[in-house]
Tab-separated table of C-alpha atoms in Angstrom:
chain	number	residue	atom	x	y	z
A	1	MET	CA	-27.160	45.838	7.201
A	2	ALA	CA	-25.603	42.518	8.241
A	3	THR	CA	-23.845	40.503	5.581
A	4	ALA	CA	-24.513	36.837	5.647
A	5	GLN	CA	-21.132	35.075	6.047
A	6	LYS	CA	-20.817	32.215	3.639
A	7	LEU	CA	-19.492	29.118	5.444
A	8	PRO	CA	-17.961	26.249	3.389
A	9	LYS	CA	-20.582	23.602	3.102
A	10	LEU	CA	-19.162	20.524	4.759
A	11	ILE	CA	-20.640	16.941	4.224
A	12	ASN	CA	-18.607	14.146	5.835
A	13	GLY	CA	-15.939	16.822	6.504
A	14	VAL	CA	-15.607	17.248	2.601
A	15	ALA	CA	-15.898	20.881	1.207
A	16	VAL	CA	-18.370	19.905	-1.402
A	17	ASP	CA	-18.502	23.332	-3.040
A	18	SER	CA	-14.642	22.952	-3.660
A	19	LEU	CA	-15.185	19.303	-4.866
A	20	PHE	CA	-17.726	20.755	-7.452
A	21	ALA	CA	-15.362	23.662	-8.216
A	22	THR	CA	-12.553	21.057	-8.895
A	23	ILE	CA	-14.928	19.031	-11.216
A	24	ASP	CA	-15.733	22.181	-13.397
A	25	ALA	CA	-11.993	23.428	-13.491
A	26	ILE	CA	-11.180	19.735	-14.730
A	27	LYS	CA	-13.836	19.970	-17.204
A	28	ALA	CA	-12.424	23.192	-18.596
A	29	THR	CA	-8.785	22.044	-18.464
A	30	PRO	CA	-8.596	18.312	-18.410
A	31	SER	CA	-4.793	18.377	-18.128
A	32	ILE	CA	-5.018	19.599	-14.524
A	33	ALA	CA	-6.261	16.183	-13.584
A	34	LYS	CA	-2.981	14.483	-14.329
A	35	PHE	CA	-1.099	13.850	-11.091
A	36	LYS	CA	2.247	12.102	-10.450
A	37	PHE	CA	2.900	10.826	-6.888
A	38	ARG	CA	6.223	9.798	-5.740
A	39	ILE	CA	8.238	8.336	-2.840
A	40	LYS	CA	11.767	7.670	-2.058
A	41	ASN	CA	12.763	4.595	-0.047
A	42	GLN	CA	15.786	3.757	1.758
A	43	TRP	CA	16.995	0.487	2.876
A	44	GLU	CA	17.995	0.007	6.480
A	45	ASP	CA	18.732	-3.543	7.548
A	46	ALA	CA	17.148	-6.994	6.644
A	47	GLY	CA	13.333	-6.310	6.502
A	48	GLN	CA	13.644	-2.655	7.712
A	49	ASN	CA	13.226	0.149	5.262
A	50	SER	CA	11.542	3.454	5.205
A	51	SER	CA	9.847	5.705	2.700
A	52	THR	CA	9.883	9.548	2.472
A	53	VAL	CA	6.626	11.095	0.861
A	54	ASP	CA	6.959	14.704	0.005
A	55	LYS	CA	6.157	16.542	-3.158
A	56	PHE	CA	3.828	15.649	-5.972
A	57	SER	CA	2.636	17.187	-9.117
A	58	GLY	CA	-0.835	17.809	-10.282
A	59	ALA	CA	-3.454	20.672	-10.656
A	60	GLY	CA	-0.919	21.978	-13.260
A	61	GLY	CA	2.054	22.417	-11.127
A	62	GLU	CA	4.476	20.994	-8.470
A	63	GLN	CA	2.741	20.754	-5.034
A	64	SER	CA	4.858	20.915	-1.885
A	65	ARG	CA	4.009	19.971	1.731
A	66	PRO	CA	4.936	21.665	4.933
A	67	LYS	CA	6.971	18.546	5.809
A	68	PRO	CA	7.595	15.108	4.350
A	69	PHE	CA	5.835	12.000	5.756
A	70	VAL	CA	8.132	8.978	6.792
A	71	LEU	CA	6.567	5.566	6.485
A	72	ALA	CA	8.406	2.652	7.886
A	73	ALA	CA	8.300	-1.137	7.071
A	74	ASP	CA	9.648	-4.262	8.732
A	75	GLU	CA	8.887	-7.931	9.160
A	76	PRO	CA	7.858	-9.847	12.355
A	77	PRO	CA	10.357	-12.034	13.720
A	78	ILE	CA	8.711	-15.196	12.147
A	79	LEU	CA	9.524	-13.555	8.913
A	80	LEU	CA	13.193	-12.849	10.024
A	81	GLY	CA	12.660	-9.133	10.816
A	82	LYS	CA	12.519	-7.036	14.128
A	83	ASP	CA	8.899	-6.164	14.067
A	84	ALA	CA	9.679	-2.444	14.059
A	85	ALA	CA	6.754	-1.665	11.713
A	86	ALA	CA	4.032	-3.119	9.689
A	87	ASN	CA	5.228	-5.224	6.713
A	88	PRO	CA	4.732	-4.366	3.146
A	89	VAL	CA	1.748	-6.563	2.353
A	90	GLU	CA	-0.038	-5.069	5.488
A	91	HIS	CA	0.799	-1.552	4.048
A	92	LEU	CA	-0.838	-2.808	0.841
A	93	LEU	CA	-4.011	-3.611	2.890
A	94	HIS	CA	-3.763	-0.006	4.335
A	95	ALA	CA	-3.526	1.589	1.182
A	96	LEU	CA	-6.628	-0.401	0.089
A	97	ALA	CA	-8.801	0.357	3.181
A	98	SER	CA	-7.991	4.118	3.071
A	99	CYS	CA	-8.588	4.516	-0.446
A	100	LEU	CA	-11.923	2.584	-0.399
A	101	THR	CA	-12.965	4.639	2.664
A	102	THR	CA	-12.004	8.061	1.359
A	103	SER	CA	-13.670	7.157	-2.155
A	104	MET	CA	-16.807	6.211	-0.353
A	105	VAL	CA	-16.995	9.267	1.903
A	106	TYR	CA	-16.026	11.887	-0.946
A	107	HIS	CA	-18.538	10.408	-3.429
A	108	ALA	CA	-21.405	10.068	-0.691
A	109	ALA	CA	-20.658	13.840	0.048
A	110	ALA	CA	-20.995	14.620	-3.546
A	111	ARG	CA	-24.321	13.034	-3.507
A	112	GLY	CA	-25.470	15.051	-0.483
A	113	ILE	CA	-25.279	11.635	1.592
A	114	GLN	CA	-24.230	12.253	5.283
A	115	ILE	CA	-22.200	9.325	6.921
A	116	GLU	CA	-21.741	9.062	10.597
A	117	GLU	CA	-19.262	6.346	11.072
A	118	VAL	CA	-17.237	3.819	8.721
A	119	GLU	CA	-14.919	1.030	9.863
A	120	SER	CA	-13.651	-1.882	7.813
A	121	THR	CA	-11.657	-4.918	8.260
A	122	LEU	CA	-9.401	-6.461	5.619
A	123	GLU	CA	-7.947	-9.961	5.423
A	124	GLY	CA	-5.735	-11.322	2.665
A	125	ASP	CA	-4.521	-14.697	1.959
A	126	LEU	CA	-0.817	-15.340	1.189
A	127	ASP	CA	1.105	-18.411	0.420
A	128	LEU	CA	4.889	-18.074	1.223
A	129	GLN	CA	5.593	-20.946	-1.075
A	130	GLY	CA	5.202	-18.450	-3.853
A	131	PHE	CA	7.740	-15.984	-2.481
A	132	LEU	CA	10.177	-18.774	-1.753
A	133	GLU	CA	9.872	-20.445	-5.099
A	134	LEU	CA	8.988	-23.763	-3.550
A	135	ASP	CA	5.744	-24.432	-5.623
A	136	LYS	CA	5.478	-22.823	-9.160
A	137	ASN	CA	1.713	-23.164	-8.975
A	138	VAL	CA	1.426	-20.803	-6.085
A	139	ARG	CA	1.482	-17.063	-6.908
A	140	ARG	CA	3.943	-14.698	-4.919
A	141	GLY	CA	1.066	-12.138	-4.367
A	142	TYR	CA	-2.273	-12.141	-2.384
A	143	GLN	CA	-4.400	-14.873	-3.593
A	144	GLY	CA	-7.651	-12.947	-2.424
A	145	ILE	CA	-8.547	-10.160	-0.185
A	146	ARG	CA	-11.761	-9.773	1.599
A	147	VAL	CA	-13.021	-6.370	2.709
A	148	ASN	CA	-16.142	-5.820	4.991
A	149	PHE	CA	-17.423	-2.374	5.687
A	150	LYS	CA	-19.610	-1.148	8.831
A	151	VAL	CA	-21.282	1.938	8.022
A	152	LYS	CA	-23.464	4.280	10.171
A	153	ALA	CA	-25.864	6.432	8.088
A	154	ASP	CA	-29.316	7.521	8.243
A	155	VAL	CA	-30.529	5.801	4.876
A	156	SER	CA	-32.443	2.869	3.692
A	157	ASP	CA	-30.741	-0.684	3.576
A	158	GLU	CA	-30.716	-0.316	-0.157
A	159	LYS	CA	-29.077	3.094	-0.024
A	160	LEU	CA	-26.457	1.646	2.478
A	161	GLN	CA	-25.400	-0.914	0.038
A	162	GLU	CA	-25.001	1.647	-2.717
A	163	VAL	CA	-22.948	3.864	-0.285
A	164	ILE	CA	-20.692	0.842	0.440
A	165	GLN	CA	-20.022	0.245	-3.481
A	166	LEU	CA	-19.139	3.891	-3.949
A	167	GLY	CA	-15.848	2.709	-2.623
A	168	PRO	CA	-14.854	-0.192	-5.101
A	169	GLY	CA	-16.743	1.951	-7.762
A	170	HIS	CA	-14.170	4.959	-7.513
A	171	SER	CA	-11.196	3.936	-5.544
A	172	PRO	CA	-7.818	4.358	-7.413
A	173	VAL	CA	-6.136	1.914	-5.076
A	174	PHE	CA	-8.991	-0.821	-5.741
A	175	ASP	CA	-8.895	-0.278	-9.553
A	176	SER	CA	-5.052	-0.526	-9.436
A	177	LEU	CA	-5.044	-3.653	-7.463
A	178	VAL	CA	-7.990	-5.519	-8.970
A	179	ASN	CA	-7.059	-4.706	-12.580
A	180	GLY	CA	-3.372	-4.569	-12.247
A	181	VAL	CA	-0.864	-1.643	-12.983
A	182	PRO	CA	2.065	-1.790	-15.498
A	183	VAL	CA	5.196	-1.445	-13.234
A	184	THR	CA	8.815	-1.004	-14.686
A	185	VAL	CA	11.710	-1.545	-12.512
A	186	THR	CA	15.124	-0.316	-13.474
A	187	GLY	CA	18.352	0.204	-11.503
A	188	GLU	CA	21.996	0.989	-11.512
A	189	ARG	CA	24.948	1.266	-9.160
A	190	LEU	CA	24.992	3.630	-6.269
B	1	MET	CA	37.855	-27.174	26.619
B	2	ALA	CA	36.410	-24.174	25.143
B	3	THR	CA	33.145	-24.499	23.311
B	4	ALA	CA	32.869	-22.494	20.129
B	5	GLN	CA	29.722	-20.284	20.256
B	6	LYS	CA	27.606	-20.526	17.114
B	7	LEU	CA	26.468	-17.147	16.095
B	8	PRO	CA	23.595	-16.658	13.603
B	9	LYS	CA	25.060	-16.037	10.146
B	10	LEU	CA	23.789	-12.814	8.960
B	11	ILE	CA	23.790	-11.536	5.491
B	12	ASN	CA	22.189	-8.157	4.787
B	13	GLY	CA	20.834	-8.512	8.341
B	14	VAL	CA	18.851	-11.583	7.450
B	15	ALA	CA	19.524	-14.765	9.532
B	16	VAL	CA	20.177	-17.049	6.546
B	17	ASP	CA	20.385	-20.235	8.564
B	18	SER	CA	16.802	-19.467	9.866
B	19	LEU	CA	15.653	-18.674	6.265
B	20	PHE	CA	16.954	-22.065	5.117
B	21	ALA	CA	15.327	-23.680	8.257
B	22	THR	CA	11.970	-22.073	7.218
B	23	ILE	CA	12.382	-23.243	3.737
B	24	ASP	CA	13.058	-26.884	5.022
B	25	ALA	CA	9.993	-26.657	7.288
B	26	ILE	CA	7.726	-25.524	4.704
B	27	LYS	CA	8.927	-28.336	2.245
B	28	ALA	CA	8.096	-30.743	5.038
B	29	THR	CA	4.548	-29.154	5.861
B	30	PRO	CA	3.514	-26.828	2.967
B	31	SER	CA	0.446	-25.650	4.955
B	32	ILE	CA	2.555	-23.681	7.352
B	33	ALA	CA	3.356	-21.304	4.485
B	34	LYS	CA	-0.401	-20.054	4.318
B	35	PHE	CA	-0.452	-16.689	5.944
B	36	LYS	CA	-3.377	-14.398	6.482
B	37	PHE	CA	-2.559	-10.638	7.100
B	38	ARG	CA	-5.289	-8.414	8.545
B	39	ILE	CA	-6.024	-4.685	9.243
B	40	LYS	CA	-8.839	-2.854	10.809
B	41	ASN	CA	-9.510	0.759	9.486
B	42	GLN	CA	-11.487	3.609	11.174
B	43	TRP	CA	-12.754	6.703	9.130
B	44	GLU	CA	-12.083	9.939	11.110
B	45	ASP	CA	-13.116	12.951	8.971
B	46	ALA	CA	-13.211	13.642	5.263
B	47	GLY	CA	-9.893	12.045	3.801
B	48	GLN	CA	-8.594	11.109	7.342
B	49	ASN	CA	-8.616	7.512	8.474
B	50	SER	CA	-6.264	5.098	10.072
B	51	SER	CA	-5.620	1.472	10.210
B	52	THR	CA	-4.545	-0.731	13.124
B	53	VAL	CA	-2.250	-3.615	12.282
B	54	ASP	CA	-1.928	-6.444	14.792
B	55	LYS	CA	-2.350	-10.090	14.642
B	56	PHE	CA	-1.771	-12.383	11.657
B	57	SER	CA	-1.998	-16.069	11.135
B	58	GLY	CA	0.762	-18.107	9.644
B	59	ALA	CA	3.305	-20.767	10.415
B	60	GLY	CA	0.581	-22.920	11.654
B	61	GLY	CA	-0.882	-20.575	14.255
B	62	GLU	CA	-2.153	-17.164	15.285
B	63	GLN	CA	0.838	-14.806	15.640
B	64	SER	CA	0.640	-11.688	18.057
B	65	ARG	CA	2.649	-8.619	18.293
B	66	PRO	CA	3.871	-6.695	21.319
B	67	LYS	CA	1.783	-3.692	20.268
B	68	PRO	CA	-0.232	-2.921	17.272
B	69	PHE	CA	0.754	-0.461	14.519
B	70	VAL	CA	-1.231	2.412	13.625
B	71	LEU	CA	-0.943	3.847	9.906
B	72	ALA	CA	-2.610	6.971	9.216
B	73	ALA	CA	-4.027	8.364	5.782
B	74	ASP	CA	-5.270	11.783	4.595
B	75	GLU	CA	-5.272	13.742	1.504
B	76	PRO	CA	-3.436	17.164	0.905
B	77	PRO	CA	-5.544	20.346	0.688
B	78	ILE	CA	-5.623	20.396	-3.003
B	79	LEU	CA	-7.511	17.007	-2.676
B	80	LEU	CA	-9.779	18.483	-0.008
B	81	GLY	CA	-8.053	17.060	2.994
B	82	LYS	CA	-5.721	18.407	5.862
B	83	ASP	CA	-2.482	16.880	4.727
B	84	ALA	CA	-2.259	15.046	8.114
B	85	ALA	CA	-0.684	11.911	6.484
B	86	ALA	CA	0.287	10.356	3.296
B	87	ASN	CA	-2.604	9.643	0.915
B	88	PRO	CA	-3.787	6.151	-0.072
B	89	VAL	CA	-2.084	6.047	-3.384
B	90	GLU	CA	1.257	7.141	-1.754
B	91	HIS	CA	0.820	4.213	0.779
B	92	LEU	CA	0.580	1.987	-2.256
B	93	LEU	CA	3.890	3.256	-3.552
B	94	HIS	CA	5.324	2.533	-0.143
B	95	ALA	CA	3.819	-0.951	-0.025
B	96	LEU	CA	5.606	-1.631	-3.553
B	97	ALA	CA	8.906	0.034	-2.702
B	98	SER	CA	9.206	-1.782	0.689
B	99	CYS	CA	8.243	-5.163	-0.636
B	100	LEU	CA	10.643	-4.903	-3.621
B	101	THR	CA	13.453	-3.862	-1.301
B	102	THR	CA	13.013	-6.578	1.177
B	103	SER	CA	12.466	-9.228	-1.528
B	104	MET	CA	15.674	-8.297	-3.125
B	105	VAL	CA	17.561	-8.130	0.261
B	106	TYR	CA	16.317	-11.506	1.366
B	107	HIS	CA	16.850	-13.222	-1.941
B	108	ALA	CA	20.292	-11.905	-2.239
B	109	ALA	CA	21.111	-13.089	1.454
B	110	ALA	CA	19.883	-16.490	0.409
B	111	ARG	CA	22.464	-16.320	-2.568
B	112	GLY	CA	25.094	-15.190	-0.329
B	113	ILE	CA	25.249	-11.773	-2.002
B	114	GLN	CA	26.033	-8.943	0.432
B	115	ILE	CA	24.323	-5.680	-0.196
B	116	GLU	CA	25.679	-2.496	1.244
B	117	GLU	CA	23.110	0.015	0.330
B	118	VAL	CA	19.655	0.191	-1.384
B	119	GLU	CA	17.533	3.203	-2.164
B	120	SER	CA	14.772	3.650	-4.694
B	121	THR	CA	12.638	6.204	-6.076
B	122	LEU	CA	8.961	5.623	-7.344
B	123	GLU	CA	6.531	7.686	-9.459
B	124	GLY	CA	3.058	6.739	-10.505
B	125	ASP	CA	0.646	8.434	-12.996
B	126	LEU	CA	-2.779	9.121	-12.066
B	127	ASP	CA	-5.419	10.908	-13.916
B	128	LEU	CA	-8.330	12.251	-11.488
B	129	GLN	CA	-10.702	12.235	-14.362
B	130	GLY	CA	-11.008	8.543	-13.593
B	131	PHE	CA	-11.913	8.963	-9.760
B	132	LEU	CA	-14.351	11.801	-10.735
B	133	GLU	CA	-16.114	9.936	-13.566
B	134	LEU	CA	-15.354	12.680	-16.006
B	135	ASP	CA	-14.050	10.563	-18.693
B	136	LYS	CA	-14.875	6.912	-19.167
B	137	ASN	CA	-11.772	6.155	-21.127
B	138	VAL	CA	-9.717	7.286	-18.128
B	139	ARG	CA	-9.035	4.488	-15.465
B	140	ARG	CA	-9.341	5.342	-11.965
B	141	GLY	CA	-6.106	3.708	-10.709
B	142	TYR	CA	-2.497	4.239	-11.563
B	143	GLN	CA	-1.755	4.241	-15.214
B	144	GLY	CA	1.854	3.230	-14.843
B	145	ILE	CA	4.369	3.116	-11.910
B	146	ARG	CA	8.218	3.623	-12.602
B	147	VAL	CA	10.726	2.292	-9.980
B	148	ASN	CA	14.442	2.996	-9.989
B	149	PHE	CA	16.883	1.205	-7.723
B	150	LYS	CA	20.329	2.567	-6.745
B	151	VAL	CA	22.276	-0.475	-5.147
B	152	LYS	CA	25.706	-0.606	-3.662
B	153	ALA	CA	27.250	-4.143	-3.666
B	154	ASP	CA	30.653	-5.439	-4.474
B	155	VAL	CA	29.443	-7.496	-7.640
B	156	SER	CA	29.839	-7.066	-11.470
B	157	ASP	CA	27.482	-4.933	-13.395
B	158	GLU	CA	25.840	-8.035	-14.711
B	159	LYS	CA	25.234	-9.407	-11.220
B	160	LEU	CA	23.988	-5.845	-10.057
B	161	GLN	CA	21.260	-6.145	-12.562
B	162	GLU	CA	20.353	-9.616	-11.511
B	163	VAL	CA	20.240	-8.467	-7.873
B	164	ILE	CA	17.812	-5.676	-8.784
B	165	GLN	CA	15.514	-7.966	-10.651
B	166	LEU	CA	15.270	-10.377	-7.666
B	167	GLY	CA	12.774	-7.744	-6.379
B	168	PRO	CA	10.211	-7.735	-9.024
B	169	GLY	CA	10.916	-11.634	-9.372
B	170	HIS	CA	9.834	-12.434	-5.777
B	171	SER	CA	7.926	-9.590	-4.483
B	172	PRO	CA	4.177	-10.191	-3.245
B	173	VAL	CA	3.109	-6.785	-3.576
B	174	PHE	CA	4.793	-6.464	-7.219
B	175	ASP	CA	2.861	-9.631	-8.193
B	176	SER	CA	-0.240	-8.424	-6.665
B	177	LEU	CA	-0.189	-4.876	-8.249
B	178	VAL	CA	0.968	-5.915	-11.688
B	179	ASN	CA	-1.137	-9.018	-11.943
B	180	GLY	CA	-4.196	-8.109	-9.830
B	181	VAL	CA	-5.948	-9.600	-6.975
B	182	PRO	CA	-9.508	-10.794	-6.572
B	183	VAL	CA	-10.958	-8.283	-3.861
B	184	THR	CA	-14.458	-8.788	-2.414
B	185	VAL	CA	-16.197	-5.844	-0.708
B	186	THR	CA	-19.173	-6.550	1.464
B	187	GLY	CA	-20.747	-4.234	4.131
B	188	GLU	CA	-23.644	-3.806	6.534
B	189	ARG	CA	-25.101	-1.316	8.937
B	190	LEU	CA	-22.951	-0.301	11.991
């Protein structure tokens, strides 16, 4: 007698059975939902520095990776760098875009909504008078960020708008950036 | 008669003459301080997507780059990804670390303070119950982020602490993240 092989059910590439199993596990033991993400950054020269991303904790333990990721940063020449990498405020836009996209895709999967394509463009306004302390009325950070999504999915126009709003409705980076995060900065001599 | 060659004065790798020239130019024409940074993100599968970073506007015009940068994102297997890249909330830590470091190094250079080495470790707390809508009292974003710097510089202990605080005192990403940014998310059918 042939035994039916149970394949993982993938929607948008997301193993939804595993997603629901994770939700059940967290309902039973909420403490496993607590994660700590970490990086280590090393300055190189002027605007150049890089971060190493490796272990994190979550799901009740320390989680390792086969190999660490290295993320670089620099500034363009007009901002006195050598343009060896994207700059910090561009990395911030990437963090936002990637989190909005993943949040949309995962939560659509959980609702059984298949998505075919997603792309987004982001633009943020920054006035250097803040960074350079030339005008106290100008903030140092982004004054505003605009995100526009284009999504291909076989759903109604109304449902498409619901899908797009799954991103801002769930994204950890969106919440962090819109509502703010307490950040402590300490330091000592190397 | 030999003519003395004027070399750019570099402090911490930063061309401080150019930095002061930029400040003077902005004082004369504040509108050139307005920058727009942009990225375009493309979803690939599940937690995988990537951003392309290319042109930006600022200094009174459109600024191009020799080649675009591509920034990848994914999730580790425990978060239903394939661990092909750092995840969005790790990218957010990199944006913060790189901006704090560059802000410290540039503003130290402007003050004539030479820095030999800088490294930093960052850790952020995230409770997945927020993302998964399992507890309305748990936020989706980071609950808190701790940054610790180690700096090597030939300055007093008091001055070292002042140098370390130049980062949070000027960083655009720190200000964006701590104080929040208005973000609009729109979308349409692809």
